[in-house]
Structure formats: C-alpha cells, structure tokens
Amino acid sequence: MYHPGIKGDQNHGHGIQPMEHRGVILLEDPDLAYYDHTGYASNQGRPTTVTMMSQSSHPVDYSSDSRFFQHRTPGVVPKAPPTVASTDTAATGYGALRPGGPVPLFSKHYVGYLLTWLLIGFFDGGIPALVYPLFGVYLHLEDYQGNAVLALINFAWNFKFIFSFLTDCVPMNRYRRKPYLYFGWIILFGFMLSVMFRGQVDPYMLNGEVVNPNAEADGPRYVVPLIAISFARILVVVPSEGMMVEYAHREGEMIRGRTQTITMIVRSIGQAAGILLVALGCNGPEYGGSFDQSIPLQILFAVWTVLCVAGVVVTWFLVPESQMPTSAQPIRSQMLRVWRIIQQRSTWQIMLFGFFQNAAMSLQFHQKDSFYRLRLSSDTRALNLADAVAMLGTIIGAFLMKQYWTNSSWRKVMLWSFCATVVIGLPIETLTTFKMLPHQSLYLVKDLFVAVGTALIILTRELVIIEITDPGHEATTYGFITTVHYLGKPFVTMLSNLFASDSTDLKKDSEETQWKSATYMWIVFLVRIIVMLAIVRLVPRQKRHALEVKLLGNPSLIVPLVLFLCVVLVFLVVVTSSFLAVIKDTSCLKIAGGRGC
C-alpha cells in the first residue's frame, strides 16, 4: 500500500528505505498521468502497459526512475475505487482534489442538485426582470432610482460571505447543506406569500392617462419585501455553491470545470424561463406593453410561491448529503482558518481581479431600459426578451467552455473574449446612439455575442476559485471571493447614478444629448480596456499555475487587511446611496444620483 515517506525496492520487491522529506512536490504532466490519489489496491499481477489520458497503451517503465512505482507496494497494481465514476478512471480521475470520482450530475441520485439550480435561476431571472416594468413604468421612478432599486434587490449578495461561512462551519445535525436549503426555501415561501396577499396599488399611468400621480411614493412598499426575498435566495444559493465546489473537486484535472459549466447552463435556462414569465405576463398597458391586459402581481407571486414549495420537495427527496463524522469546530478556530485562506496570495489576487473586472464590465453609459425604449422603440416585452437572448448567449458560452476551452490558457480566453465584446459592442452601440442602426435586430445579435464573451470571462474567473478552494471551506472561500466580486457592480451603479441621464433629457433626443451619450460610451469602453489589460496578469495561466501560486505564494497581512477595509467602506457607501435613492425626500441628493436638493 502507499505510505508517504516509504520507498520500496523496485527491482526485487523487498526492503524499504525511509525517504528524505522534501516538502511539497508539484507534479508535472507525466506524474499526474500515472498518479492515483485514491490509494486503492488489489492483488493482481503487474501490468505491462498502462492506459494514459489519450486512451492509448504505453509500456510501463520498471526502472528506478519510474515515479509510478516509487510509492507502490511491489507486485501490487492499483485499481479504481468503487464509485460511480466512468470505467476509464485513468482518463478522468487523476489530479482530482478529493476522492470519489466524477459525479454523474444527470443520474437519478444527483438530479436534485441540477433541479435546485434550475429553480435558483428562475428566481434570479424573474425578480430582476420585474424591476423596470414595476418600478420604471408602473410606479414611474427615475432612472437613477431604478438603478438603486436593483442594487437594493441584490443587497443580500453583499452578505453572502456570512451565510457561506455558516453553511460550512455551523452544521445542523451534522448536515452542512440541506438544513440551509430548507430554511432558504421556507423563508422565501413566507415572503412570497405575504406579497401575494398584499393589495396592489394603482399604476402611475393607464392608457395614456395619469391615474396615480403619487405612485412613486409607493416604491418602498415593494422594495422592502424584495430585499427580504433576496436574503432568502442567498440561503438557497450558498449551500448549492458549496455542493458545486465539492463535486468539482472530485473531477480529474483534465475535466475539472465540467460541473461548473453544466451548473451555469442549467441556471441560465432557469433565468431565461423566469425572464420570459415576466416578459409575457407583465406586458399590459400599465407596464407600457402591447397586450390588452397583464397577469396581476398576486398571480405572479403565486407562481413563485409554488416554486418555493417545489424547492422544499426537491431538497427532501432528491438532494443527497451524508452526515459529517464529527460535530462543528469552535467558531473562533474556523474564523482564524478563513483568515489564513484570505491571506494567501492566490486568494487576494483573484479577489482584486474579480472586483475590478466586474466593476469595469458593469459601468453603464446609459440606463439600458430607457435607452431601449427611446432609441429602439421597444416595449417592456421586447426589453425582457432581449435579456432572455442574453441568457441564450450565456448558455452558448458555458457550452463552448465545457467542450473546448476548459484546459486552455485562462488569460488568453479572457483577453480574446473581452476583445470580442469590444469589437462587436462598440460599433453597434455607436450606431444606435446616433439613430443610424439599420434594424433593431442587430442590437439583439450584439447582445447575444456580447453575452457569450461575458459568460466566458465570468466562468474563467470562477474556475480559478475552484482550484484554490480548500476542502472543508468550499462555500466560505467561494462565497467570500464572489462577495468581493459582486460588490463591484453596486459600486459602479452608484457612480453611474452621477452620470445617468434623466428621462426628460433622453426624450428630447437632441444632438447635444446624442453626443453626450456617445462620449460617455466611448469613455466607458476605454476604461474597460485599460482595466482589463492592467489586471489580467492577476489570473493564473491554468490549473497548475493556480496550484503553484497557492502553495508557493507568500502569505500577506497588509494586502488582505487593506482590501478588507476598502470593501467595508465601499459596502457602507453603496448601501447608504441605494437607500437614499428610493426615498422620495432624499432621492434628490447627489450621493443618491439626484441633481442636488
């Protein structure tokens, strides 16, 4: 059997010698092709060939330089562990970060995992899609107020790390994932039910006539429940992310990333379905749509309530989880361990990259929904259908990553994807700003291809997190890093409020307004290019490089501490500006995106 520090006599099969301890050894390609991390063995005879990842047979080297047999009992050949992995474990199991073999996600035993992500996607798509029809048209909020509402609805993502830490370090009855899924679905069910039975206010305008001039004051009536709903959604997302990292760690190096790409595809399908529900259901005259009538908000929230019940059922019957062998460790020791993870160079590098990359890509040079309506003559349905088209682009991007680019250079994938978004997006945006676009379908095509490139960038960024995450702290590491990433978006949303055009300015459609919008647009694209070129080297080149940075990079105390203080400061500013923007008496403040009181 394999034993660290023991080396057998390869030529004669007897005698052992203690090996000199040399610290961490980074395995090169030939080593990983032969290395079996499971340690399972049988009493079969030695083979004369070994199956490599190319599925061809190669002669086995029995010399003293053959590393394959240096850590083996002579005469004993390893065999695959009794798991649900494919029969050819030599091609899929080597280089895995935890034992067990690749997870068959589409099998009956694990299909609950995918169904959970499908339901998560449905809420992730439907609730943000409701923001513009409800707040921008039905309640007639200004663009900067709509930006603030969207930031508040995603408010809970800023606390994602706390819930991620709990699901890893505070198990319930020795379960780390399923109890939090139950809590999330039940709380979400309660708030959906409360909104469903809440009375619906009159719209600002109906059939071209203003029927409720004070509709804007009713904004907090819907914002507050949606904020609470976002916290419940987080309780469902964080244990699901922990399971995703666990399953990804069971994959061999050559196929690792398959779980994450499939998860993104399933989640995007759910998002597209949620967007379509809002697009077709909220398309009556009160929402600025073309249908004669719309689905009442009570019915819409009733559908979401039923889906919450479906989430509980899926968790109960279809989500597998084994109990932990021991109870939780003291919180203080767990927090110290997390702090050591944050100090690692590989962790804070990808945190910095994700924050600046997400912030740069989230910069807005116009309020998208108002721009669509006034430049492309689109109604609410067309706006949401455009978002569904973007989800299709995300699905395509995830599929391409899974099939072709999982083992390509991460830096090159990011740079080429970013270049594609700029080359395709800049000309179409310029033509649209000056009302020179031949047909509005070109704008939808642009959204599709830009979504493909953006999905590749996001997936590549998150593949790095999988490689540097420690077993036992899957959700915590993934959650903390992505929390910093997400914080970039509301931060630039607050900055965008300072430049967001008033609805009346866009309606004038003067030459001055066009040139002003175009100038902002060109500046934003230039900022994106500069930021991406400046930070791309923070991303490891590939999985081996990520492991090398993790093991050999010197831990730092100053950088994580400064980063933590900056994150807290940005968080406080974002939360304050977002709350001020949706309150009528303070929405005029410049920090809230107004013109000044």
XYZ file of C-alpha atoms in Angstrom:
597
model
C 0.000 0.000 0.000
C 1.032 3.586 -0.499
C 2.647 5.206 2.507
C 4.208 8.675 2.475
C 7.855 8.652 3.282
C 8.357 4.927 2.318
C 10.055 3.791 -0.857
C 10.120 0.174 -1.976
C 12.842 -1.681 -3.899
C 11.525 -1.557 -7.449
C 13.764 -4.310 -8.842
C 13.466 -7.037 -6.236
C 10.180 -6.300 -4.460
C 11.597 -6.351 -0.890
C 13.087 -3.944 1.570
C 12.004 -0.434 2.429
C 14.017 2.702 2.967
C 12.882 5.935 4.576
C 12.674 8.777 2.086
C 14.110 12.170 2.848
C 11.323 14.725 3.453
C 11.485 17.313 0.698
C 8.319 19.328 1.383
C 5.624 19.895 -1.225
C 6.260 18.368 -4.645
C 4.467 19.860 -7.634
C 3.666 17.053 -10.041
C 4.383 17.557 -13.711
C 2.266 16.162 -16.550
C 3.803 12.648 -16.700
C 3.468 12.300 -12.930
C -0.219 13.139 -12.897
C -0.881 10.767 -15.767
C 0.332 7.891 -13.596
C -0.574 9.138 -10.123
C -3.581 7.571 -8.395
C -4.712 9.656 -5.423
C -7.138 7.073 -4.090
C -4.663 4.545 -2.759
C -6.867 1.549 -3.592
C -5.009 -1.624 -4.455
C -5.662 -5.205 -5.437
C -3.637 -8.433 -5.527
C -3.480 -8.625 -9.286
C -0.193 -9.019 -11.095
C 1.809 -6.192 -12.553
C 0.675 -4.978 -15.945
C 2.972 -4.458 -18.843
C 1.044 -1.448 -20.131
C -0.771 1.494 -18.576
C -3.645 3.473 -20.017
C -2.867 7.143 -20.472
C -5.297 10.042 -20.868
C -5.089 9.665 -24.638
C -6.657 6.196 -24.239
C -3.623 4.547 -25.838
C -1.391 1.944 -24.196
C 2.219 2.690 -23.277
C 4.953 0.406 -21.917
C 5.454 0.606 -18.181
C 8.893 1.709 -17.036
C 10.111 -0.581 -14.242
C 13.404 1.244 -13.735
C 14.278 3.007 -10.525
C 13.401 6.318 -12.181
C 9.769 5.339 -12.717
C 7.857 7.502 -10.250
C 4.722 5.470 -10.761
C 6.156 2.563 -8.769
C 8.198 4.535 -6.232
C 5.142 4.888 -3.998
C 3.675 1.416 -4.562
C 3.965 -1.924 -2.839
C 5.920 -4.049 -5.347
C 3.721 -6.503 -7.214
C 0.506 -4.661 -6.354
C -1.442 -2.797 -9.018
C -3.908 -0.036 -8.086
C -7.468 -0.237 -9.258
C -10.255 2.273 -9.357
C -12.233 2.890 -6.157
C -15.801 1.570 -6.054
C -17.517 4.794 -7.118
C -19.963 5.899 -9.769
C -17.140 7.199 -11.941
C -16.762 6.126 -15.529
C -14.966 2.867 -16.243
C -11.878 4.655 -17.524
C -10.713 6.337 -14.348
C -7.227 6.802 -15.732
C -8.661 9.392 -18.099
C -10.949 11.154 -15.619
C -9.769 10.574 -12.059
C -6.144 11.621 -11.889
C -5.362 15.007 -10.404
C -8.668 15.178 -8.508
C -8.666 17.350 -5.395
C -10.796 14.901 -3.390
C -11.609 11.181 -3.795
C -14.868 9.736 -5.049
C -14.653 10.047 -8.804
C -16.553 12.414 -11.102
C -20.200 12.995 -10.174
C -22.810 11.894 -12.760
C -24.949 15.010 -12.495
C -27.758 13.690 -14.694
C -28.203 10.456 -12.750
C -31.240 9.911 -10.530
C -29.094 10.239 -7.432
C -27.815 13.736 -8.254
C -30.559 15.250 -10.425
C -31.863 17.152 -7.388
C -28.702 19.264 -7.484
C -29.481 20.405 -11.035
C -33.169 20.966 -10.258
C -32.159 23.191 -7.347
C -30.028 25.320 -9.651
C -32.858 25.444 -12.189
C -35.177 26.887 -9.525
C -32.476 29.303 -8.365
C -32.104 30.517 -11.936
C -35.859 31.024 -12.247
C -35.811 33.481 -9.340
C -32.529 35.069 -10.467
C -34.095 35.831 -13.838
C -37.655 36.708 -12.879
C -37.154 39.085 -9.947
C -34.619 41.449 -11.625
C -36.725 41.351 -14.815
C -39.641 42.754 -12.810
C -37.680 45.846 -11.718
C -38.126 48.009 -14.809
C -41.782 47.136 -15.595
C -42.801 47.602 -11.961
C -40.619 50.484 -10.785
C -39.695 52.215 -14.030
C -43.127 52.156 -15.717
C -45.834 51.096 -13.259
C -44.573 53.359 -10.422
C -42.756 55.831 -12.731
C -39.426 56.050 -10.890
C -36.498 57.908 -12.461
C -33.575 56.010 -13.977
C -31.209 56.579 -11.065
C -33.920 55.405 -8.675
C -34.371 52.267 -10.783
C -30.629 51.642 -10.532
C -30.844 51.977 -6.759
C -33.816 49.607 -6.562
C -31.908 46.958 -8.494
C -28.925 47.418 -6.180
C -31.150 47.013 -3.124
C -32.829 43.905 -4.512
C -29.359 42.396 -4.862
C -28.490 43.801 -1.432
C -28.165 40.403 0.245
C -25.322 39.352 -2.056
C -23.117 41.726 -0.057
C -23.699 39.483 2.990
C -23.147 36.278 1.083
C -19.906 35.500 2.904
C -21.664 35.294 6.282
C -24.140 32.681 5.090
C -21.384 30.803 3.255
C -19.377 30.629 6.480
C -22.394 29.298 8.380
C -23.139 26.503 5.921
C -19.514 25.324 6.090
C -18.738 25.784 9.764
C -22.079 25.518 11.583
C -23.663 22.214 10.518
C -27.098 21.241 11.806
C -27.443 17.667 12.980
C -24.089 17.115 11.206
C -25.534 18.266 7.849
C -23.907 21.257 6.175
C -26.126 21.858 3.120
C -29.688 20.562 3.333
C -30.788 22.400 6.525
C -29.856 25.740 4.971
C -31.676 24.813 1.787
C -34.789 24.108 3.849
C -34.512 27.419 5.698
C -33.991 29.326 2.455
C -36.961 27.811 0.649
C -39.293 28.167 3.655
C -38.373 31.824 4.289
C -38.700 32.569 0.585
C -42.108 30.889 0.615
C -43.230 33.076 3.530
C -42.287 36.380 1.912
C -43.698 35.399 -1.473
C -46.944 34.520 0.274
C -47.025 37.888 2.070
C -46.558 39.842 -1.169
C -49.171 37.686 -2.875
C -51.825 38.718 -0.323
C -50.738 42.357 -0.263
C -53.003 44.809 -2.095
C -51.765 46.165 -5.441
C -51.500 49.955 -5.850
C -52.814 51.779 -8.907
C -50.329 52.412 -11.733
C -48.950 55.860 -12.489
C -50.408 55.844 -15.998
C -53.056 53.757 -17.738
C -53.996 54.072 -21.422
C -52.107 57.340 -21.728
C -53.758 58.998 -18.707
C -52.138 59.661 -15.342
C -54.306 57.894 -12.755
C -51.974 57.878 -9.730
C -49.556 60.834 -9.653
C -48.228 59.711 -6.244
C -47.323 56.211 -7.399
C -43.620 56.946 -6.912
C -44.152 57.207 -3.147
C -45.269 53.561 -3.073
C -41.820 52.340 -4.137
C -40.713 51.223 -0.630
C -43.930 49.181 -0.396
C -42.388 46.705 -2.845
C -38.687 47.340 -2.284
C -38.606 46.202 1.361
C -40.178 42.742 0.742
C -37.916 42.207 -2.263
C -34.867 42.941 -0.101
C -36.019 40.295 2.385
C -36.632 37.900 -0.508
C -33.050 38.430 -1.665
C -31.753 37.227 1.727
C -33.870 34.084 1.449
C -32.474 33.471 -2.035
C -28.950 33.702 -0.637
C -29.762 30.978 1.887
C -30.548 28.698 -1.050
C -27.596 29.744 -3.202
C -24.719 29.347 -0.729
C -25.213 25.639 0.147
C -25.724 24.924 -3.551
C -22.408 26.610 -4.309
C -20.754 24.528 -1.611
C -22.046 21.353 -3.271
C -20.854 22.629 -6.646
C -17.299 23.069 -5.352
C -17.357 19.636 -3.683
C -18.478 17.953 -6.902
C -15.942 19.898 -8.969
C -13.122 18.788 -6.654
C -13.955 15.148 -7.400
C -13.182 15.647 -11.090
C -9.778 14.881 -12.560
C -7.602 17.725 -13.717
C -8.333 17.266 -17.415
C -12.114 17.500 -16.960
C -12.366 19.739 -13.900
C -14.709 22.577 -14.724
C -17.390 20.325 -16.211
C -19.579 20.579 -13.104
C -19.332 24.353 -13.042
C -20.159 24.810 -16.721
C -23.139 22.432 -16.544
C -24.361 24.286 -13.458
C -24.123 27.598 -15.292
C -26.043 26.189 -18.263
C -28.863 24.874 -16.052
C -29.018 28.091 -14.039
C -29.150 30.186 -17.221
C -32.010 28.060 -18.563
C -33.908 28.827 -15.366
C -33.084 32.525 -15.688
C -34.383 32.597 -19.251
C -37.623 30.922 -18.128
C -38.077 33.457 -15.312
C -37.454 36.360 -17.676
C -39.967 35.015 -20.198
C -42.616 34.690 -17.475
C -42.261 38.388 -16.624
C -41.917 39.426 -20.277
C -45.177 37.777 -21.299
C -47.037 38.266 -18.025
C -46.250 41.948 -17.383
C -46.907 43.358 -20.839
C -50.204 45.201 -20.401
C -50.794 48.951 -20.790
C -49.995 49.659 -17.115
C -46.482 48.272 -17.735
C -46.017 50.070 -21.047
C -46.614 46.865 -23.007
C -48.638 45.932 -26.064
C -51.032 43.343 -24.575
C -54.576 44.249 -23.595
C -54.050 43.041 -20.040
C -51.365 41.680 -17.735
C -51.064 38.986 -15.130
C -51.798 40.582 -11.725
C -48.845 40.794 -9.366
C -50.657 38.465 -6.970
C -50.739 35.730 -9.616
C -47.082 36.277 -10.487
C -46.024 35.905 -6.865
C -48.342 32.907 -6.506
C -46.341 31.152 -9.243
C -43.128 31.898 -7.374
C -44.720 30.623 -4.149
C -45.478 27.272 -5.789
C -41.865 27.066 -6.969
C -40.702 27.554 -3.369
C -42.762 24.512 -2.383
C -41.151 22.620 -5.270
C -37.748 23.596 -3.862
C -38.589 22.053 -0.492
C -39.770 18.836 -2.163
C -36.632 18.595 -4.313
C -34.406 19.136 -1.274
C -36.242 16.481 0.745
C -36.288 13.696 -1.834
C -33.612 14.390 -4.459
C -30.659 16.241 -2.903
C -28.094 13.769 -1.487
C -25.908 14.569 1.501
C -24.047 12.429 4.005
C -23.690 13.365 7.643
C -20.354 14.697 8.815
C -18.386 12.281 11.025
C -17.787 14.958 13.682
C -19.557 17.998 15.026
C -18.620 21.592 14.214
C -15.322 23.081 15.392
C -15.242 26.227 17.566
C -16.196 29.343 15.600
C -13.003 31.160 16.583
C -10.731 28.470 15.142
C -12.830 28.384 11.977
C -12.548 32.162 11.565
C -8.789 32.010 12.037
C -8.623 29.350 9.328
C -10.673 31.528 6.984
C -8.400 34.486 7.689
C -5.377 32.367 6.750
C -7.143 31.472 3.494
C -7.721 35.163 2.759
C -4.046 35.908 3.419
C -2.958 33.520 0.683
C -1.695 35.236 -2.412
C -3.886 33.150 -4.701
C -6.994 34.289 -2.790
C -6.498 38.038 -2.667
C -5.218 38.142 -6.241
C -8.418 36.677 -7.672
C -10.440 38.880 -5.300
C -8.803 42.008 -6.699
C -9.199 40.809 -10.261
C -12.875 39.951 -9.845
C -13.758 43.257 -8.186
C -12.162 45.453 -10.836
C -13.252 43.265 -13.742
C -16.865 43.153 -12.581
C -16.842 46.881 -11.842
C -15.452 47.724 -15.281
C -17.912 45.474 -17.124
C -20.824 46.890 -15.082
C -20.131 50.516 -15.985
C -23.160 51.991 -17.739
C -23.085 54.825 -20.247
C -26.881 54.977 -20.359
C -29.774 53.499 -18.449
C -30.311 50.388 -20.518
C -34.091 50.065 -20.334
C -34.831 53.728 -21.083
C -32.309 53.608 -23.899
C -34.032 50.583 -25.403
C -37.449 52.223 -25.282
C -36.426 55.561 -26.771
C -33.783 54.507 -29.301
C -35.176 51.156 -30.416
C -38.885 51.867 -29.925
C -39.132 48.767 -27.728
C -41.818 47.976 -25.193
C -41.448 46.136 -21.888
C -41.817 42.747 -23.539
C -39.016 43.465 -26.004
C -36.744 44.608 -23.175
C -37.144 41.367 -21.265
C -36.929 39.263 -24.418
C -33.578 40.936 -25.048
C -32.462 39.752 -21.607
C -33.628 36.234 -22.500
C -31.485 36.434 -25.649
C -28.536 37.372 -23.431
C -29.217 34.261 -21.331
C -29.033 32.219 -24.529
C -25.602 33.730 -25.103
C -24.576 32.703 -21.597
C -25.667 29.121 -22.289
C -23.655 29.082 -25.523
C -20.587 30.492 -23.760
C -20.752 27.878 -20.997
C -21.144 25.097 -23.558
C -18.124 26.315 -25.538
C -16.055 26.456 -22.367
C -17.075 22.924 -21.410
C -16.363 21.464 -24.841
C -13.221 23.260 -25.946
C -11.544 25.689 -23.548
C -11.542 24.211 -20.043
C -7.818 23.456 -20.350
C -6.856 26.455 -22.486
C -4.878 29.385 -21.118
C -7.244 31.299 -18.850
C -5.569 34.599 -19.658
C -5.955 34.089 -23.390
C -9.584 33.021 -23.047
C -10.319 36.172 -21.068
C -8.485 38.527 -23.400
C -9.964 37.091 -26.594
C -13.452 37.073 -25.084
C -13.065 40.658 -23.930
C -11.768 41.751 -27.337
C -14.810 40.138 -28.956
C -17.190 42.059 -26.684
C -15.482 45.354 -27.551
C -15.211 44.749 -31.304
C -18.854 43.680 -31.556
C -20.356 46.039 -28.990
C -18.687 49.376 -29.729
C -19.820 49.878 -33.370
C -23.408 48.766 -32.692
C -23.700 50.979 -29.616
C -22.334 53.964 -31.549
C -24.758 53.493 -34.452
C -27.651 53.095 -32.027
C -26.746 56.236 -30.086
C -26.869 58.343 -33.247
C -30.036 56.585 -34.513
C -28.201 55.123 -37.508
C -28.827 51.425 -36.785
C -30.365 49.789 -39.898
C -32.550 47.386 -37.907
C -33.069 46.809 -34.185
C -32.469 43.067 -34.606
C -28.762 43.904 -34.975
C -28.829 45.154 -31.410
C -30.206 41.815 -30.232
C -27.480 39.993 -32.169
C -24.949 42.236 -30.469
C -26.406 41.350 -27.063
C -26.173 37.648 -27.910
C -22.489 37.692 -28.870
C -21.502 40.033 -26.055
C -23.228 37.670 -23.606
C -21.158 34.764 -24.971
C -17.914 36.646 -24.326
C -19.035 37.845 -20.912
C -20.005 34.298 -19.885
C -16.546 33.026 -20.850
C -14.914 35.735 -18.743
C -17.100 35.003 -15.707
C -16.657 31.240 -16.000
C -12.894 31.534 -16.310
C -12.769 33.794 -13.280
C -14.767 31.306 -11.225
C -12.797 28.281 -12.429
C -9.824 29.812 -10.647
C -11.792 29.836 -7.383
C -12.424 26.098 -7.678
C -8.686 25.430 -7.891
C -7.688 27.487 -4.843
C -10.573 26.475 -2.543
C -9.636 24.288 0.424
C -11.728 21.168 1.139
C -13.912 21.803 4.164
C -14.277 25.502 3.396
C -15.845 25.233 -0.058
C -18.768 27.627 0.355
C -16.785 30.011 2.571
C -13.924 30.535 0.140
C -16.174 30.640 -2.905
C -18.653 32.901 -1.112
C -16.130 35.416 0.203
C -14.324 35.817 -3.103
C -17.544 36.185 -5.093
C -18.896 38.641 -2.492
C -15.986 40.933 -3.268
C -16.637 40.382 -6.979
C -20.328 41.281 -6.685
C -19.547 44.413 -4.692
C -18.009 45.945 -7.808
C -21.387 46.127 -9.556
C -23.383 48.157 -6.986
C -20.339 50.389 -6.524
C -20.254 51.401 -10.176
C -24.058 51.557 -10.200
C -23.743 54.286 -7.585
C -21.157 56.043 -9.745
C -23.389 55.618 -12.794
C -26.140 57.478 -10.943
C -23.942 60.571 -11.065
C -23.977 60.434 -14.867
C -27.310 58.747 -15.589
C -29.464 60.725 -17.983
C -32.807 62.000 -16.807
C -35.753 60.598 -18.733
C -36.618 64.081 -19.991
C -33.101 64.526 -21.410
C -33.367 61.290 -23.395
C -36.820 62.196 -24.682
C -35.529 65.477 -26.118
C -33.206 63.420 -28.322
C -31.217 66.495 -29.262
C -27.867 66.387 -31.000
C -26.240 67.548 -27.780
C -27.802 64.629 -25.883
C -26.607 62.161 -28.517
C -23.034 63.421 -28.388
C -23.117 63.431 -24.595
C -24.277 59.803 -24.525
C -21.712 58.806 -27.155
C -18.892 60.474 -25.215
C -19.816 58.625 -22.026
C -19.986 55.393 -24.007
C -16.511 55.795 -25.538
C -15.036 56.689 -22.141
C -16.580 53.578 -20.591
C -15.177 51.303 -23.303
C -11.748 52.911 -22.875
C -11.878 52.384 -19.108
C -12.837 48.737 -19.621
C -9.875 48.166 -21.940
C -7.391 49.826 -19.580
C -8.670 47.955 -16.527
C -8.662 44.554 -18.232
C -5.116 44.959 -19.544
C -3.947 46.104 -16.113
C -5.412 43.213 -14.108
C -5.277 40.202 -16.430
C -1.932 39.056 -15.012
C -3.596 38.551 -11.632
C -5.284 35.479 -13.141
C -3.253 32.226 -13.153
C -2.488 30.806 -16.581
C -4.103 27.440 -15.808
C -4.791 24.910 -13.044
C -1.149 24.011 -12.402
C -0.227 27.681 -12.181
C -3.100 28.296 -9.733
C -1.817 25.454 -7.526
C 1.715 26.801 -7.761
C 0.629 30.289 -6.695
C -1.397 28.807 -3.840
C 1.444 26.644 -2.498
C 4.443 28.872 -3.181
C 2.972 32.369 -2.942
C 3.979 34.214 0.218
C 1.029 34.989 2.518
C 0.432 38.687 3.108
C -1.102 40.522 6.042
C -1.116 44.062 4.662
C -2.877 43.453 1.339
C -5.863 41.475 2.741
C -6.240 43.967 5.611
C -6.275 46.986 3.290
C -8.593 45.137 0.920
C -10.954 44.280 3.781
C -11.121 47.911 4.953
C -11.789 49.111 1.399
C -14.532 46.511 0.960
C -16.215 47.662 4.193
C -16.011 51.306 3.097
C -17.423 50.589 -0.359
C -20.150 48.473 1.187
C -21.282 51.271 3.523
C -21.290 53.860 0.733
C -23.229 51.597 -1.632
C -25.875 50.702 0.939
C -26.328 54.328 2.014
C -26.667 55.702 -1.524
C -29.063 52.946 -2.558
C -31.419 53.549 0.370
C -31.358 57.323 -0.136
C -32.217 56.955 -3.831
C -35.527 55.166 -3.293
C -36.796 57.539 -0.565
C -38.638 60.476 -2.099
C -37.309 63.162 0.276
C -33.650 62.153 -0.177
C -33.622 60.967 -3.796
C -32.538 64.438 -4.917
C -29.165 64.162 -3.135
C -26.135 63.811 -5.388
C -24.864 60.771 -3.498
C -28.185 59.129 -4.385
C -27.811 60.075 -8.055
C -30.071 63.134 -7.923
C -29.360 66.662 -9.121
C -28.964 68.112 -5.645
C -31.572 69.306 -3.162
